Each structure stands twice: as structure tokens, then as C-alpha cells.
Tab-separated table of C-alpha atoms in Angstrom:
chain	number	residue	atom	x	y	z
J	1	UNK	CA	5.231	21.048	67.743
J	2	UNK	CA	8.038	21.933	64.791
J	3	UNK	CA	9.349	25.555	65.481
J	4	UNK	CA	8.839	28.519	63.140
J	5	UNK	CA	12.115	26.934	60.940
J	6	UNK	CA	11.271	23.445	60.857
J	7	UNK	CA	8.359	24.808	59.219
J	8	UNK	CA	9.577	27.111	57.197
J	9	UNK	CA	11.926	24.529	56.464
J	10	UNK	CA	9.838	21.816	54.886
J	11	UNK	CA	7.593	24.312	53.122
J	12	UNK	CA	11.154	25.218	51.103
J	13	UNK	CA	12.206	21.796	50.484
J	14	UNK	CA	8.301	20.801	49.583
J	15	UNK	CA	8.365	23.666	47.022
J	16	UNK	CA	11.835	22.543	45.876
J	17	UNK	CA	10.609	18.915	45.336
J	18	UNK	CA	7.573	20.603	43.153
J	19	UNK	CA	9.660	22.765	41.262
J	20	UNK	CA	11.941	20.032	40.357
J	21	UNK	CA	9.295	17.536	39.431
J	22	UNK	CA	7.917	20.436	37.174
J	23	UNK	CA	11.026	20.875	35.356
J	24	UNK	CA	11.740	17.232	34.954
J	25	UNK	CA	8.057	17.002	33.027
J	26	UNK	CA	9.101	19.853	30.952
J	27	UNK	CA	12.237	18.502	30.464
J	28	UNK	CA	10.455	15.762	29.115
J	29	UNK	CA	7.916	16.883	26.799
J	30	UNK	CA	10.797	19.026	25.219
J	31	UNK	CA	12.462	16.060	24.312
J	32	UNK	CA	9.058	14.383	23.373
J	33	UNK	CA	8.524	17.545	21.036
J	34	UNK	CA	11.573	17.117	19.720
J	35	UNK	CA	10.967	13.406	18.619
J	36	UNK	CA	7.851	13.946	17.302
J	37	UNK	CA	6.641	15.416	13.820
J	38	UNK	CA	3.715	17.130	12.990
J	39	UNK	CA	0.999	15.063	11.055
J	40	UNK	CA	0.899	16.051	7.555
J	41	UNK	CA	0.307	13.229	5.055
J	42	UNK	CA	0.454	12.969	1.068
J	43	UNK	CA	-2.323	11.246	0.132
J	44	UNK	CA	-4.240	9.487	-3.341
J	45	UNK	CA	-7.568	8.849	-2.857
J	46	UNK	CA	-9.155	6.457	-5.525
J	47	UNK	CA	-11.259	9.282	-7.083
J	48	UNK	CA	-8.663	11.927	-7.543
J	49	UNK	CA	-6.753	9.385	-9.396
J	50	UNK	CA	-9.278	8.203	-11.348
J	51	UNK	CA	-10.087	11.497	-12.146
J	52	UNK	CA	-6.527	12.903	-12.621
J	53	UNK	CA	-5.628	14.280	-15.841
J	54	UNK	CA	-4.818	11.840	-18.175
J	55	UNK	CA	-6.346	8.799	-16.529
J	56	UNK	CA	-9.237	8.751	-18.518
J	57	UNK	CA	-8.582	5.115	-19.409
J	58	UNK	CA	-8.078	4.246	-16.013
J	59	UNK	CA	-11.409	5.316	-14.720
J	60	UNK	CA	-12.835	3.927	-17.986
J	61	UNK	CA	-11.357	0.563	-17.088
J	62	UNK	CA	-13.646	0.780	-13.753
J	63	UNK	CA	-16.671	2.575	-14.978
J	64	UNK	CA	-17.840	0.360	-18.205
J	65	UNK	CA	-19.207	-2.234	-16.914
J	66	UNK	CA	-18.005	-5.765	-17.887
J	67	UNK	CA	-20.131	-7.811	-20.329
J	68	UNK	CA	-18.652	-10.870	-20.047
J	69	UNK	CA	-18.732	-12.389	-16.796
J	70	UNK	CA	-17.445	-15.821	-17.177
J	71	UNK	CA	-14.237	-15.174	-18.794
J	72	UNK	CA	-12.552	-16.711	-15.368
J	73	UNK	CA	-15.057	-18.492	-14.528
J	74	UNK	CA	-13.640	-22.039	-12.197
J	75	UNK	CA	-9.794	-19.520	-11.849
J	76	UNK	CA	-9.207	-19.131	-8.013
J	77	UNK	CA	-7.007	-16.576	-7.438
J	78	UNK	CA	-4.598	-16.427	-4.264
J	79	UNK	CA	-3.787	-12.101	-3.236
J	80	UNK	CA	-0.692	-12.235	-1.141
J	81	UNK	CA	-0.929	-9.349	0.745
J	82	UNK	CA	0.007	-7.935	4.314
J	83	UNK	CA	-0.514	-4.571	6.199
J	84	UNK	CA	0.061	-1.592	3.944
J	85	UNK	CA	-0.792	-2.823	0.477
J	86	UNK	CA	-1.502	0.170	-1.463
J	87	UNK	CA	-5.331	0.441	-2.049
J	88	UNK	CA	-6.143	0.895	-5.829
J	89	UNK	CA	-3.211	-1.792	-6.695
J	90	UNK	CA	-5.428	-4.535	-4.602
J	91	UNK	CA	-9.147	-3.763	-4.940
J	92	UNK	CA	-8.873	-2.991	-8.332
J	93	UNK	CA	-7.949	-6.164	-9.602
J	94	UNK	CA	-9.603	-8.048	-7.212
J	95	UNK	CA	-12.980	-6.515	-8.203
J	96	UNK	CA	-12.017	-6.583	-11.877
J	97	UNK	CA	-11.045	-10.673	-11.514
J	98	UNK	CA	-14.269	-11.447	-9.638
J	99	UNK	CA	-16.399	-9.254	-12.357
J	100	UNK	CA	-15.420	-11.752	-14.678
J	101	UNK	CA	-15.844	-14.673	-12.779
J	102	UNK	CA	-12.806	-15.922	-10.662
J	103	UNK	CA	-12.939	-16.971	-6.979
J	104	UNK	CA	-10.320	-14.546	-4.949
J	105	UNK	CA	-8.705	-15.611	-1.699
J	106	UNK	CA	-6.962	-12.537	0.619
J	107	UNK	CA	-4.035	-14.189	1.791
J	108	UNK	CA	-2.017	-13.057	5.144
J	109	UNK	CA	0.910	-13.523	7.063
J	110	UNK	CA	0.553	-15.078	9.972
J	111	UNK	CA	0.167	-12.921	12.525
J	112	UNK	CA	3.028	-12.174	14.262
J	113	UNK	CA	3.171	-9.120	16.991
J	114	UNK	CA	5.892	-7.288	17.145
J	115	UNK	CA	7.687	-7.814	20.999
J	116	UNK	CA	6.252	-4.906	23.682
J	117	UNK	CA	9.890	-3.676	23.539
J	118	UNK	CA	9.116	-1.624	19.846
J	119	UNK	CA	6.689	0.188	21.315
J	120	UNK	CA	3.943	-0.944	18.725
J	121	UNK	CA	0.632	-0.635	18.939
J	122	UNK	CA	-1.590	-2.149	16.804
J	123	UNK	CA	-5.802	-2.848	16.464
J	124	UNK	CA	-7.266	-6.374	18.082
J	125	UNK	CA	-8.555	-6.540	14.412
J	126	UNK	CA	-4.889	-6.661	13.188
J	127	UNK	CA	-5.714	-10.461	14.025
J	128	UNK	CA	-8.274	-10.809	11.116
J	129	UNK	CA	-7.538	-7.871	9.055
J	130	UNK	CA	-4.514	-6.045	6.699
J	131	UNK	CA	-3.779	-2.324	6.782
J	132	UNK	CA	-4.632	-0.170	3.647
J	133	UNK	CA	-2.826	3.110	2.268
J	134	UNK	CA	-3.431	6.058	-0.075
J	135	UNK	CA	0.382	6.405	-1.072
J	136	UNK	CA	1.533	7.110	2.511
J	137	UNK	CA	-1.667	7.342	4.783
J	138	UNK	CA	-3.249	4.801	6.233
J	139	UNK	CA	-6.548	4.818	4.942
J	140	UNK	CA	-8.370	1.070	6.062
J	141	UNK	CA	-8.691	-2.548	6.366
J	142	UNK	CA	-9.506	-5.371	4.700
J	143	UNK	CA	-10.503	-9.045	5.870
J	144	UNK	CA	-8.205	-11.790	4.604
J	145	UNK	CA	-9.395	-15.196	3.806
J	146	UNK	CA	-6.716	-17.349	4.600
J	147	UNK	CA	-2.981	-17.267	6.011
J	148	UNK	CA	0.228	-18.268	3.807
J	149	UNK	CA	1.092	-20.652	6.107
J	150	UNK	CA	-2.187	-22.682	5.312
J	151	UNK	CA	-2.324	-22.351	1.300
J	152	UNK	CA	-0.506	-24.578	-0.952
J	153	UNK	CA	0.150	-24.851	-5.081
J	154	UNK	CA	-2.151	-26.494	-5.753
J	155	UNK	CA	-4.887	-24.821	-4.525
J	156	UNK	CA	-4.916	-21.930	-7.111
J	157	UNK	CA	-4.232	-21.067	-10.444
J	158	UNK	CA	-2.076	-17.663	-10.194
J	159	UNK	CA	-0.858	-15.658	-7.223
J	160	UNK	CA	-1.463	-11.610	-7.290
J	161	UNK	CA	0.986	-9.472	-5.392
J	162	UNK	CA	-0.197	-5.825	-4.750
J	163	UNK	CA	2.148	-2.943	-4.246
J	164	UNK	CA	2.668	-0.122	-2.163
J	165	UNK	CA	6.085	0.454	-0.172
J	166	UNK	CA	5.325	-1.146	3.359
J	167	UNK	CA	3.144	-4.352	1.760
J	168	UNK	CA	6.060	-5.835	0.028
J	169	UNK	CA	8.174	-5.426	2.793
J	170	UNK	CA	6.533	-7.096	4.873
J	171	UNK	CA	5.777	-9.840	2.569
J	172	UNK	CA	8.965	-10.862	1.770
J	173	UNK	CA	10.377	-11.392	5.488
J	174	UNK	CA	7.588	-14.290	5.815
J	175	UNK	CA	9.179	-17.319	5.272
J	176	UNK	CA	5.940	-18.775	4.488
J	177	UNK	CA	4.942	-16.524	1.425
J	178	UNK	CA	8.658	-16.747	-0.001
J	179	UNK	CA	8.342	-20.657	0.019
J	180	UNK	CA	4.906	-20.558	-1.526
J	181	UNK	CA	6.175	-18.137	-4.365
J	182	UNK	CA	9.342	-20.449	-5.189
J	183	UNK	CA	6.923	-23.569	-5.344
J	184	UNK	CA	4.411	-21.549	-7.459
J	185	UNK	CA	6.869	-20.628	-10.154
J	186	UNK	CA	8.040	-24.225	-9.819
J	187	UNK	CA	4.544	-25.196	-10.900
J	188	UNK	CA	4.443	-22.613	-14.244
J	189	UNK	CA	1.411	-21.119	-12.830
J	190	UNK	CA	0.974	-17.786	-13.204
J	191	UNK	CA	2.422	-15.064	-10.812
J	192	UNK	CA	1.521	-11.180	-10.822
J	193	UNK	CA	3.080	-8.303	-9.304
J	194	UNK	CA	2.369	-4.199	-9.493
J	195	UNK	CA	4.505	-1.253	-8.400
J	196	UNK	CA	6.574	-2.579	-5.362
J	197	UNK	CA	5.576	-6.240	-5.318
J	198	UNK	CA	7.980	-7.370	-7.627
J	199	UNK	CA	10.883	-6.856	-4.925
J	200	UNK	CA	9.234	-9.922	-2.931
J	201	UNK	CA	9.928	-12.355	-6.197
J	202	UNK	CA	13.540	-11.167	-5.743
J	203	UNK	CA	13.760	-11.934	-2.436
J	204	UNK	CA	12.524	-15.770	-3.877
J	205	UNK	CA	15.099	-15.459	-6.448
J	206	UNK	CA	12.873	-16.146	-9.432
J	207	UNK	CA	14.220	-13.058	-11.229
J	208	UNK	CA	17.110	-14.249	-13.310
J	209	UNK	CA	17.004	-13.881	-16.492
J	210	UNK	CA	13.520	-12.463	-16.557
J	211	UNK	CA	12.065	-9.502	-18.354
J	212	UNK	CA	10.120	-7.316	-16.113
J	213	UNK	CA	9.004	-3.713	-14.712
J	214	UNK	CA	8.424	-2.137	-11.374
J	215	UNK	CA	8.047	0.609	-9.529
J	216	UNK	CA	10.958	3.110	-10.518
J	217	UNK	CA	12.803	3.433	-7.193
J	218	UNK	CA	12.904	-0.361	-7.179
J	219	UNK	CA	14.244	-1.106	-10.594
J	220	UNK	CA	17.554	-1.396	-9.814
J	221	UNK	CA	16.574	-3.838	-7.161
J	222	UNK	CA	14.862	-5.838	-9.846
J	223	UNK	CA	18.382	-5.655	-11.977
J	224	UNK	CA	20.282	-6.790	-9.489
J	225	UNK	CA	18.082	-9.827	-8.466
J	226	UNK	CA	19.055	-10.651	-12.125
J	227	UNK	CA	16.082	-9.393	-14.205
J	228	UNK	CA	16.096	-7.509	-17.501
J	229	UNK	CA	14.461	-3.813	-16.499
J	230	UNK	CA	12.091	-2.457	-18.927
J	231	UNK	CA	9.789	0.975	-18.186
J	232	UNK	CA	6.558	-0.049	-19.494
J	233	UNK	CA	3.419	-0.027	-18.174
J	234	UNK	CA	2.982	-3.735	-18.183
J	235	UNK	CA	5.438	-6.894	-19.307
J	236	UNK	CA	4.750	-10.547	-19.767
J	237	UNK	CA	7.671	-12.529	-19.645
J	238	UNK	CA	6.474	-16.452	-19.450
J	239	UNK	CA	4.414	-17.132	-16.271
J	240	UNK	CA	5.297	-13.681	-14.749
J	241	UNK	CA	3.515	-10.631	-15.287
J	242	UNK	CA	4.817	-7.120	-13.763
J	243	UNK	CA	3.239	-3.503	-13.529
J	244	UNK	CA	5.179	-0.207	-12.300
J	245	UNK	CA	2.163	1.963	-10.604
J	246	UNK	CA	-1.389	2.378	-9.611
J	247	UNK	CA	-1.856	4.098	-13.112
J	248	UNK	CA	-1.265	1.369	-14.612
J	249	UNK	CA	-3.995	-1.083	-13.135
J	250	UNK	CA	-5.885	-1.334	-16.042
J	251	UNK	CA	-3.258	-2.753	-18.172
J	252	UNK	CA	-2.104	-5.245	-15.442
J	253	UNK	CA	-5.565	-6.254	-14.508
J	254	UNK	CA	-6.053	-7.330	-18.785
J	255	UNK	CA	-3.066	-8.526	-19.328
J	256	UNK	CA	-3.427	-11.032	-15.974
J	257	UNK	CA	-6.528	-11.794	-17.150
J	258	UNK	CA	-5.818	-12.512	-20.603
J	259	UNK	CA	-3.005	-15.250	-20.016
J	260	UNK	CA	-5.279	-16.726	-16.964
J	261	UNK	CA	-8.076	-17.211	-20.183
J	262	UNK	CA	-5.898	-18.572	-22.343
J	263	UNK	CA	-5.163	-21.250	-20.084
């Protein structure tokens, strides 16, 4: 039987062992605290822009309905898109191009998981779907058709490029989408891109010597790829049409419209 010390002993050196596993948890979650932020997110839902002062065209644009719905009528439409394209910038057009008639494909990267070692997690339906966002919140998904890696030229008649920060980004890393855009302004079909978007057509290098617009933190980007930089809500320069912000998809979704018409 362990004497009085032996006891007293392991009861100190059990406590000890406690104590220290206590502080090494705190220890931890301090330096978890300190890593993490709290979560407090700027957000623009589609009704507080629509009805945000001065937007009265905008929601206009969505609310009247559309009397002719044949104008595109046979135009198929490829949306190259990819986890956080910003909401408004995709839905709108794509509801305003099937309105009048035109056949719209969601387009995807391949998916690709990111290796266990960053720590990402991401849905199972990450497989099927893309990530939406109000500005910078994560808001939903949407279902894409088909991936980039299985589309070719000729299988549409203009390619639409939503914005938001995170979409282009990860569009123009895919080696896929880049070689589809360089083929597809090979072909003079039409090509359309709103707020960030337009920074994927630089990384195709189609931008010299173009006229276009973007979103304003990314027009030097654009100037540097080559392109001529104009602030306007909207520009047509040949077979390229470009937009600078979710306020101005109504004039983007016309004017994309219009030349797909005329042709």
C-alpha cells in the first residue's frame, strides 16, 4: 500500500498535470481569439438596391414586364461564372435574356478542391452548385449547367461574365475558361462583362487597344492590360461589351441584348 507521501505525492503531480493541461487550452483559445474576427458583414440585398434612391430605373428595368418575348429567340447564351459571382450582376441578366427568349447555360469550373492542408471547408453541393454574394456576404447557390472544360465556340452565340470581387478571381486561374474566352473573341462573337469581370478578359489578353469600363478599383488593371478606360455606365467597343456596377444592370442587360438582335 503507497504511504501517506506517495499519495500525497501523485495527488500533487495529478493536479499539476490538470492545471497544466488547463492552461495549455487557454493558451490556446487566446491565440484562437486572437485570429479570429467578429462576424459583421456589409451587405446589398436585391430590394434595397432596387429600391435605393436613385435607382428608379433600375427597378423599372425589372418590374415592367417585357412585351416582346422573342427578341432572342434561337441566341444561347454561355454565363461563365464560379463561386462568388455577385448576385444582381448574374440573375439579372440571365432572367432579363431568357424573358426575351434566349436559351442560358450556367457555366463552371471544374471542380477542383482545394488540398486538406488550407483548411477549407466547403458544401458536398459545391460539386453541382456556385456560391452567391450580396457585396461581401455569402448569400446562396445556384446550379450550373455545364463545366468550361466541356463547352466549346461554337456552341453559343455570346459569353456573359458576371462580377463581384471573388467570381472573377476565380475565373481567370481556370485554364479552361481563359482558353474558351481567347477562342471566343477569335470567333467575333460577342463577349460581356460587368463590374469585376472584365479583369478575366485581361488575364486572356484581349484588351489591347479596346475601349472599355469596369469596376473602379479595377480600372487601372483594365489600362494596363492595354485597354482605353472610360467611366460610363456601359461601352460597346466591337464584339465586347463592359459595365462598372450592379447599378448599372439595366444598361448592360439592353445594350447586350441589342447587338445579340442585331445579329
Amino acid at each position: 500500500m503507497k504511504n501517506l507521501k506517495q499519495i500525497i505525492a501523485a495527488g500533487v503531480l495529478g493536479t499539476s498535470f490538470l492545471n497544466a493541461q488547463a492552461q495549455g487550452k487557454d493558451h490556446q483559445l487566446d491565440v484562437m481569439n486572437q485570429l479570429s474576427t467578429p462576424s459583421h458583414v456589409s451587405v446589398m440585398p436585391v430590394s434595397q438596391l432596387l429600391n435605393a434612391p436613385g435607382n428608379e430605373a433600375l427597378r423599372d428595368f425589372f418590374f415592367t414586364p417585357v412585351k416582346d418575348k422573342t427578341v432572342l429567340k434561337g441566341k444561347k447564351i454561355a454565363v461563365l461564372a464560379a463561386d462568388g459571382f455577385e448576385e444582381i450582376e448574374l440573375t439579372g441578366p440571365v432572367w432579363y435574356f431568357r424573358e426575351l427568349g434566349a436559351q442560358v447555360d450556367i457555366v463552371a469550373p471544374k471542380y477542383n478542391p482545394a488540398p486538406a492542408r488550407y483548411g477549407l471547408s466547403s458544401p458536398e453541393m459545391a460539386k453541382t452548385h456556385i456560391m452567391a454574394i450580396q457585396y461581401l456576404q455569402p448569400t446562396g447557390w445556384i446550379k450550373f449547367d455545364r463545366t468550361a472544360d466541356q463547352i466549346k465556340v461554337s456552341d453559343y452565340d455570346a459569353v456573359f461574365i458576371p462580377g463581384g470581387a471573388w467570381n472573377p478571381d476565380n475565373l481567370r486561374y481556370d485554364k479552361d475558361v481563359i482558353k474558351f474566352i481567347q477562342d471566343f473573341n477569335k470567333s467575333g462573337k460577342l463577349i460581356a462583362a460587368i463590374c469585376h469581370a472584365p479583369v478575366v478578359l485581361a488575364s486572356a489578353d484581349i484588351l489591347k487597344g479596346r475601349k472599355l469600363t469596369g469596376y473602379w478599383n479595377i480600372q487601372v488593371d483594365l489600362k494596363n492590360a492595354g485597354g482605353t478606360v472610360t467611366d460610363e455606365p456601359v461601352v460597346v467597343d466591337a464584339n465586347i461589351i463592359t459595365s462598372r456596377h450592379p447599378i448599372d444592370v439595366a444598361d448592360f442587360s439592353k445594350a447586350t441584348a441589342s447587338w445579340l438582335a442585331k445579329k
